Each structure stands twice: as structure tokens, then as C-alpha cells.
PDB file of C-alpha atoms in Angstrom:
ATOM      1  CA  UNK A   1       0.000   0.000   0.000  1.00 96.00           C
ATOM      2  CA  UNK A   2       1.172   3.719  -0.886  1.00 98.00           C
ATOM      3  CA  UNK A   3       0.787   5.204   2.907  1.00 98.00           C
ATOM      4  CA  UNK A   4       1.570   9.230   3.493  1.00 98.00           C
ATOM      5  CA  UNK A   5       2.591  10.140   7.026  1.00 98.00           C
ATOM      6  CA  UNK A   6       1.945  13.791   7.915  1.00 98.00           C
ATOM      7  CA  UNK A   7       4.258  14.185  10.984  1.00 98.00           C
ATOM      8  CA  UNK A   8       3.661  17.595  12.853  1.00 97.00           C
ATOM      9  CA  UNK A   9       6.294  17.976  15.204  1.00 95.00           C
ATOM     10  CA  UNK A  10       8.612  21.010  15.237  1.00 93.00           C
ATOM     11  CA  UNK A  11      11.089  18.840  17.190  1.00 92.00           C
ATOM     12  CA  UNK A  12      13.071  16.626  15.134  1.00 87.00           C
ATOM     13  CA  UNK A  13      14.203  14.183  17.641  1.00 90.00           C
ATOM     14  CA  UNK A  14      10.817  14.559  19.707  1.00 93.00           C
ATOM     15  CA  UNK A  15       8.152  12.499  20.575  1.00 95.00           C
ATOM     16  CA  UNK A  16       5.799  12.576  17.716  1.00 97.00           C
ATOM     17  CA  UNK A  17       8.667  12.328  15.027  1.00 97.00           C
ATOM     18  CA  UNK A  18       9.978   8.698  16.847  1.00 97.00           C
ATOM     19  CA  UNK A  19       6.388   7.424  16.341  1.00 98.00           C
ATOM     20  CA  UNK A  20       5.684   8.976  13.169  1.00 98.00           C
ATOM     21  CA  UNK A  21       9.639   7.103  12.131  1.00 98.00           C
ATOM     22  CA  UNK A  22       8.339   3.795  14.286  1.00 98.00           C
ATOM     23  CA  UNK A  23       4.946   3.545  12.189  1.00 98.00           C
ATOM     24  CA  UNK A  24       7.556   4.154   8.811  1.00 98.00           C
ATOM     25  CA  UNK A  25       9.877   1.645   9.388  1.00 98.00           C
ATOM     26  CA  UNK A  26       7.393  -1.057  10.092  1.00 98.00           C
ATOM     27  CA  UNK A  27       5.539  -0.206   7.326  1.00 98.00           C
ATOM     28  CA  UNK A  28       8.219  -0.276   4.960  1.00 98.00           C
ATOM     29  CA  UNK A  29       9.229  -4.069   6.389  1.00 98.00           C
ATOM     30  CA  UNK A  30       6.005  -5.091   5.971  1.00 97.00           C
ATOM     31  CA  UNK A  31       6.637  -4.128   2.153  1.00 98.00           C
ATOM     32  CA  UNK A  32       4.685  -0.863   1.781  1.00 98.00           C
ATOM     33  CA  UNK A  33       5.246   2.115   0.101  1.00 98.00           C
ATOM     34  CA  UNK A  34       6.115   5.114   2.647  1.00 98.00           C
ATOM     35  CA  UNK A  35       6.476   8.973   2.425  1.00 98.00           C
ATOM     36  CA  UNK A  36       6.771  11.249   5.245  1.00 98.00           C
ATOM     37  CA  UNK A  37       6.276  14.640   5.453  1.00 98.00           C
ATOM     38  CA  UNK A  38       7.432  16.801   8.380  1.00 97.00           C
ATOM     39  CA  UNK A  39       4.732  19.145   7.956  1.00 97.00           C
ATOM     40  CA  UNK A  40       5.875  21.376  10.436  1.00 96.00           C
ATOM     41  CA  UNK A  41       8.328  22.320   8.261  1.00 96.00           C
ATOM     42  CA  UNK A  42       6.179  23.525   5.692  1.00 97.00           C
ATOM     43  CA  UNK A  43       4.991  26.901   4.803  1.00 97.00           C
ATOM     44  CA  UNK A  44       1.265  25.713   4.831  1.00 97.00           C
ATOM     45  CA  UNK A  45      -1.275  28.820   5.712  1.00 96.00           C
ATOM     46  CA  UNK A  46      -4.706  28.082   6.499  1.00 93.00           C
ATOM     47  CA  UNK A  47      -8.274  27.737   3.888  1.00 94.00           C
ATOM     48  CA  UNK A  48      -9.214  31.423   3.104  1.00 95.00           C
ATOM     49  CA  UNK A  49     -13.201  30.252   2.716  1.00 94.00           C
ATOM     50  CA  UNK A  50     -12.626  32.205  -0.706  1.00 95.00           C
ATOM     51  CA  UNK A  51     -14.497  29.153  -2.604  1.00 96.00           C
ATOM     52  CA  UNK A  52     -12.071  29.835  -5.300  1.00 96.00           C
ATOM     53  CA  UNK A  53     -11.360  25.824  -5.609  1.00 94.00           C
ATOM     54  CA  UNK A  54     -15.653  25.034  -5.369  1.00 94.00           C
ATOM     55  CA  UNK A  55     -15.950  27.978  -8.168  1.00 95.00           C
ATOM     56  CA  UNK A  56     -13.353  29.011 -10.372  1.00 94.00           C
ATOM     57  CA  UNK A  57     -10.175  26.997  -9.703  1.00 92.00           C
ATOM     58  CA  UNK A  58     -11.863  23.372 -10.295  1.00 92.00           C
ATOM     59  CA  UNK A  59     -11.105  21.829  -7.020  1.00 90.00           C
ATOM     60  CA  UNK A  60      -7.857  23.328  -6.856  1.00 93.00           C
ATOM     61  CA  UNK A  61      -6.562  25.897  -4.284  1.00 95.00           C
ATOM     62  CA  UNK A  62      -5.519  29.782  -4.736  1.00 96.00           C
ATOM     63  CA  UNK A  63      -2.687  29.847  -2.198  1.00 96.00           C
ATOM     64  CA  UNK A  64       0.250  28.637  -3.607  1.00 96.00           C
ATOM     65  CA  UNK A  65       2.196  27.341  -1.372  1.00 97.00           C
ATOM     66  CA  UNK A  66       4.012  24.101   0.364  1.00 97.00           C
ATOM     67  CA  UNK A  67       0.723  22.807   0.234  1.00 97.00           C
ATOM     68  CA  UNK A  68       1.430  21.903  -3.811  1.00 96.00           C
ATOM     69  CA  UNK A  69       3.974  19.191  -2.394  1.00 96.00           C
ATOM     70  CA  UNK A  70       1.327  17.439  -0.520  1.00 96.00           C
ATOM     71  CA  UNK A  71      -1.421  17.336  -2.891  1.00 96.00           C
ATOM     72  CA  UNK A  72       0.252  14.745  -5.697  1.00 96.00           C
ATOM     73  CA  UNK A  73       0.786  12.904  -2.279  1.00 97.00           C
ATOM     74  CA  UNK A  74      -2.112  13.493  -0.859  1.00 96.00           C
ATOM     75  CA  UNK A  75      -4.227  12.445  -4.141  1.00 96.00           C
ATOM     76  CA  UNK A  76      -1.670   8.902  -4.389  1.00 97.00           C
ATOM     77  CA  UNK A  77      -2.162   7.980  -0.720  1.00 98.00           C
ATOM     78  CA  UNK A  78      -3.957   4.611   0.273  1.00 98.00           C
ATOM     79  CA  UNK A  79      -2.965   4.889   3.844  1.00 98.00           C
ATOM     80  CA  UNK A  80      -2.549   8.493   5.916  1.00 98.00           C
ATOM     81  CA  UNK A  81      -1.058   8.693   9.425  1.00 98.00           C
ATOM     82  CA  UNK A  82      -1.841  11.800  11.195  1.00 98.00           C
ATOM     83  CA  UNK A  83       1.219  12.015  13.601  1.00 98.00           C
ATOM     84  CA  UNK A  84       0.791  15.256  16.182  1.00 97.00           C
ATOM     85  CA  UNK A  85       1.832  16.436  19.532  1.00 96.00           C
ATOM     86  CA  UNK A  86      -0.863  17.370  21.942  1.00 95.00           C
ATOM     87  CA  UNK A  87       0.079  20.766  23.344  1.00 90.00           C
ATOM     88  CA  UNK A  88      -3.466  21.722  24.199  1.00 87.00           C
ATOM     89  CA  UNK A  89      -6.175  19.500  24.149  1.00 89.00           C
ATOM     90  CA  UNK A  90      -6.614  19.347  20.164  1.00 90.00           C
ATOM     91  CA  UNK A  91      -4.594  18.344  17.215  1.00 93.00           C
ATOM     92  CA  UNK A  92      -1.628  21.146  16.974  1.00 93.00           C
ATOM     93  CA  UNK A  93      -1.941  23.816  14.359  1.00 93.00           C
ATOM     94  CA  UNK A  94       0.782  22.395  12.343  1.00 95.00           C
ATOM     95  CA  UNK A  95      -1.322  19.555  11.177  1.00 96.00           C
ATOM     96  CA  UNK A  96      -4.808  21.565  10.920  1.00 95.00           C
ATOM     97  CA  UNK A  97      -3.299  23.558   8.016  1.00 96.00           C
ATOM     98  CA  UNK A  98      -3.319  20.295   5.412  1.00 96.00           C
ATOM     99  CA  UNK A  99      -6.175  18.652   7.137  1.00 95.00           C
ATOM    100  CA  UNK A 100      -8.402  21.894   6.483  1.00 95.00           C
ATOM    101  CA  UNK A 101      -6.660  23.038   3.250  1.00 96.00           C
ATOM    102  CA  UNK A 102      -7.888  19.814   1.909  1.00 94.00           C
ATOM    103  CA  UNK A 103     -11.342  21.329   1.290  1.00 94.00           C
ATOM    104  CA  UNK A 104     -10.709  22.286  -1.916  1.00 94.00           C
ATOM    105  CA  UNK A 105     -10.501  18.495  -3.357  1.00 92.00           C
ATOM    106  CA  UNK A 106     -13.097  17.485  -0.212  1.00 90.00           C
ATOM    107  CA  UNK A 107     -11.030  13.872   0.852  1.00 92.00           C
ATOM    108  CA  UNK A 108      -7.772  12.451  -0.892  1.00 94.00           C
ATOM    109  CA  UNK A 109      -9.343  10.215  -3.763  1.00 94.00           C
ATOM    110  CA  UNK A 110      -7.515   7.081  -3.038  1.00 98.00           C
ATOM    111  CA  UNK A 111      -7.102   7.082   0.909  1.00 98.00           C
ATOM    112  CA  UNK A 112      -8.889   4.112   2.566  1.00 98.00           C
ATOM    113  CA  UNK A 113      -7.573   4.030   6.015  1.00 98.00           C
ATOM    114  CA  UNK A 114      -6.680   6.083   8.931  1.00 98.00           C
ATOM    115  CA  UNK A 115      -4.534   5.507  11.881  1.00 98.00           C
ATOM    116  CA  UNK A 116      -3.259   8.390  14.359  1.00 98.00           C
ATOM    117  CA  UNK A 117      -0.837   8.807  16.113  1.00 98.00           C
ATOM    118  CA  UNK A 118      -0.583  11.428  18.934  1.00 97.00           C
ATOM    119  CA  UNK A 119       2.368  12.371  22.212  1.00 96.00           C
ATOM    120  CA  UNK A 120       1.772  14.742  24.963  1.00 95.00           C
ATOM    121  CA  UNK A 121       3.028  15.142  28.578  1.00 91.00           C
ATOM    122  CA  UNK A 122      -0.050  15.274  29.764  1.00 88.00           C
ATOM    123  CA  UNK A 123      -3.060  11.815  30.786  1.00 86.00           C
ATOM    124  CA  UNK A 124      -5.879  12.409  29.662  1.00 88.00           C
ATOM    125  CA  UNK A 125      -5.838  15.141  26.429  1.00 94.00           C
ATOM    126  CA  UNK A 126      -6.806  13.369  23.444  1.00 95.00           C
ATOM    127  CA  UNK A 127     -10.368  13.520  23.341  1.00 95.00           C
ATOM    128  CA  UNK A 128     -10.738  16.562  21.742  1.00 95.00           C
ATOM    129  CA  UNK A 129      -7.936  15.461  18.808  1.00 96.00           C
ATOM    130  CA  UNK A 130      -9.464  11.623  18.976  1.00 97.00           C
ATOM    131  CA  UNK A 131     -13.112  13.282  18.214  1.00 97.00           C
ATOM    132  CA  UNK A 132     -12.141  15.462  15.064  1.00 96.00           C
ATOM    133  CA  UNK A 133      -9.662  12.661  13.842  1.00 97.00           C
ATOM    134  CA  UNK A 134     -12.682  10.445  14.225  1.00 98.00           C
ATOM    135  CA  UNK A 135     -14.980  12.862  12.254  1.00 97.00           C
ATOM    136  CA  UNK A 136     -12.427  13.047   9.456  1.00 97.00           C
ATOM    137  CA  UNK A 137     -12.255   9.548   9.042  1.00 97.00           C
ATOM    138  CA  UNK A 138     -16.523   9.530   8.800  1.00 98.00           C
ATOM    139  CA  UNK A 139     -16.494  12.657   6.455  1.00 97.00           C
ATOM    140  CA  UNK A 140     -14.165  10.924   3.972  1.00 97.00           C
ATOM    141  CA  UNK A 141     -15.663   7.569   4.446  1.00 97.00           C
ATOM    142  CA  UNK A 142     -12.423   6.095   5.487  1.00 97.00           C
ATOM    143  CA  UNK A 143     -11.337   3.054   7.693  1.00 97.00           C
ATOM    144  CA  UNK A 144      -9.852   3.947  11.550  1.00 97.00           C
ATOM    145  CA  UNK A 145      -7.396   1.712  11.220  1.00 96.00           C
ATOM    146  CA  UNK A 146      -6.000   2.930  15.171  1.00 97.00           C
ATOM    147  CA  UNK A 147      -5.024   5.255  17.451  1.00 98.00           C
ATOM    148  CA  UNK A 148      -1.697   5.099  19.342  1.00 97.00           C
ATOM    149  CA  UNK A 149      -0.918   7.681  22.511  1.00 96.00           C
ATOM    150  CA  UNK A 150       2.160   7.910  24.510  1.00 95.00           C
ATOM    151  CA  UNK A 151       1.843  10.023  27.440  1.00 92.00           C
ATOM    152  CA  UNK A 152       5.170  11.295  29.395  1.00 89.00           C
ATOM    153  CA  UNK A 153       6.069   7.715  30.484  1.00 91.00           C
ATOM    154  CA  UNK A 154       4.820   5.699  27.382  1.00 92.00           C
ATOM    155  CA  UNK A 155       6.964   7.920  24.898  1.00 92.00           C
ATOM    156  CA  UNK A 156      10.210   6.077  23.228  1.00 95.00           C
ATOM    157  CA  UNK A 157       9.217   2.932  24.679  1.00 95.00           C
ATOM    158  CA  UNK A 158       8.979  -0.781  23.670  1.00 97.00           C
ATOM    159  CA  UNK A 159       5.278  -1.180  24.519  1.00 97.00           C
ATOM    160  CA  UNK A 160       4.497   2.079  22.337  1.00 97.00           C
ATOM    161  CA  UNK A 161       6.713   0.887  19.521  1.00 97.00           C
ATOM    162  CA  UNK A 162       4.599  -2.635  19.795  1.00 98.00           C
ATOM    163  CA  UNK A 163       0.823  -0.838  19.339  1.00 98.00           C
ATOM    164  CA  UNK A 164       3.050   1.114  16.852  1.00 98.00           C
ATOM    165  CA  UNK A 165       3.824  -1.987  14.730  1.00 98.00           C
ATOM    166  CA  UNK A 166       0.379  -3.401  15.539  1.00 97.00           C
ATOM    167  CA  UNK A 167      -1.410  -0.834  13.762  1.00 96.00           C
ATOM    168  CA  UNK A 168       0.899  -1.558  10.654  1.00 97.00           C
ATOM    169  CA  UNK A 169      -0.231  -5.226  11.053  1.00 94.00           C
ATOM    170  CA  UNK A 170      -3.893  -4.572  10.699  1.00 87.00           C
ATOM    171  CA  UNK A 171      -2.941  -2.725   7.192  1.00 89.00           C
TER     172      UNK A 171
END
């Protein structure tokens, strides 16, 4: 399977980018295809409600920006991980730009599953990032394939790394 990981972490080493590199490497052994995107380096600004891609621009955005990379991606993708860090009580900004920038095509053409993957420091945060991951996956008429958390004490650690590959195995 062709499977796009959006990893928003502005921390190279952190977190969110060891389980968004956990969920690629046992991907690619089990013989998939795998891109990932460190969207948080991206120059990705948010949907301008300008209807320019429902009117005039047939489906496609005005803003030109980093956001061209991930569309060819976007439209190729059978799998997409959503990988994010927590920081206060909702998905973190640098994922919402793609996720709401992809009005203007309304859901990636080819994507059939879901999985997310999500770090904070904090028990107990993820229902408000669980609940609109779950409403994307309904919108686009997509498969949850999983969640994975890792709280302070669950981060860089075997057992996370095993629900990691898990969700890989129920590709």
C-alpha cells in the first residue's frame, strides 16, 4: 500500500517524530510504500473560505504554497497517518493547516484508512484530537485503522513501539 505520514512535530528528535519514524519503518518491512512529510516544516497557511477551488479553480486551491507538495501525495495515498503532539487539548496547528486546506478536493481520492498517532506530557488530552480525527475519518468515508498515545512515560518505549507496529499489522 502507498501510505503518506503527515508528521507535525517542530522537534526533530521529539516524541511525535519517533512514532511517526516507528509507524515508517514497520511499514516499509512489511513491504509498503512510505512517504513522510514533516509538515511542520512547511509553509502551509490556512483555507481562506474564498471558494475559489468550489468555483473558479476546479477543485484546486488559490494559495500557492508548500501545500502543492502534498497534494500529488495526498491524491496517491492509500494509507494516511496523522502524527501530532498534543500541546493543548486538540490536534496542533501544524497539522490543521493540510487537514483543512484539503477542502478544496473534499477527501484524498484514493485514501482508505486512517490511523493516528498522537504524544503529549499530559493523561488524559486526546479527546478533543481523537473526536475530530474520528470525524475526518466519517467525512471521507475512510477506515480507523488505530489510534496510538504515549503520554510522558509511554513515549520512546517498547510497549508504544509494539501498538506502533500493531497498527501496521492490521494494514
Amino acid at each position: 500500500m502507498n501510505i503518506l505520514i503527515l508528521q507535525a512535530s517542530p522537534k526533530a528528535n521529539g516524541n511525535t517524530a519517533w512514532m511517526a519514524e516507528e509507524y515508517k519503518k514497520a511499514a516499509e518491512a512489511a513491504g509498503h510504500q512510505v512517504t513522510l512529510v514533516n509538515v511542520s516544516r512547511k509553509k502551509i497557511a490556512g483555507c481562506l473560505a474564498c471558494e475559489y477551488c468550489h468555483n473558479k479553480g476546479n477543485g484546486a486551491c488559490i494559495q500557492r504554497d508548500d501545500m502543492q507538495e502534498l497534494y500529488p501525495l495526498m491524491a496517491e495515498a492509500e494509507v494516511l497517518v496523522l502524527a501530532a503532539p498534543i500541546y493543548y487539548f486538540t490536534l496542533c496547528a501544524q497539522i490543521q493547516a493540510p487537514i483543512q486546506r484539503m477542502y478544496c478536493v473534499n477527501a484524498p481520492a484514493k485514501v482508505k484508512k486512517m490511523a493516528l498517532l498522537m504524544s503529549s506530557y499530559s493523561p488524559g488530552v486526546y479527546t478533543g484530537a481523537t473526536a475530530e480525527y474520528h470525524d475526518i475519518c466519517n467525512y471521507w468515508h475512510v477506515e480507523d485503522s488505530g489510534i496510538v498515545t504515549a503520554k510522558i512515560d509511554e513515549q520512546k518505549t517498547d510497549d508504544t513501539k509494539q501498538k506502533i507496529q500493531a497498527l501496521v499489522s492490521n494494514l
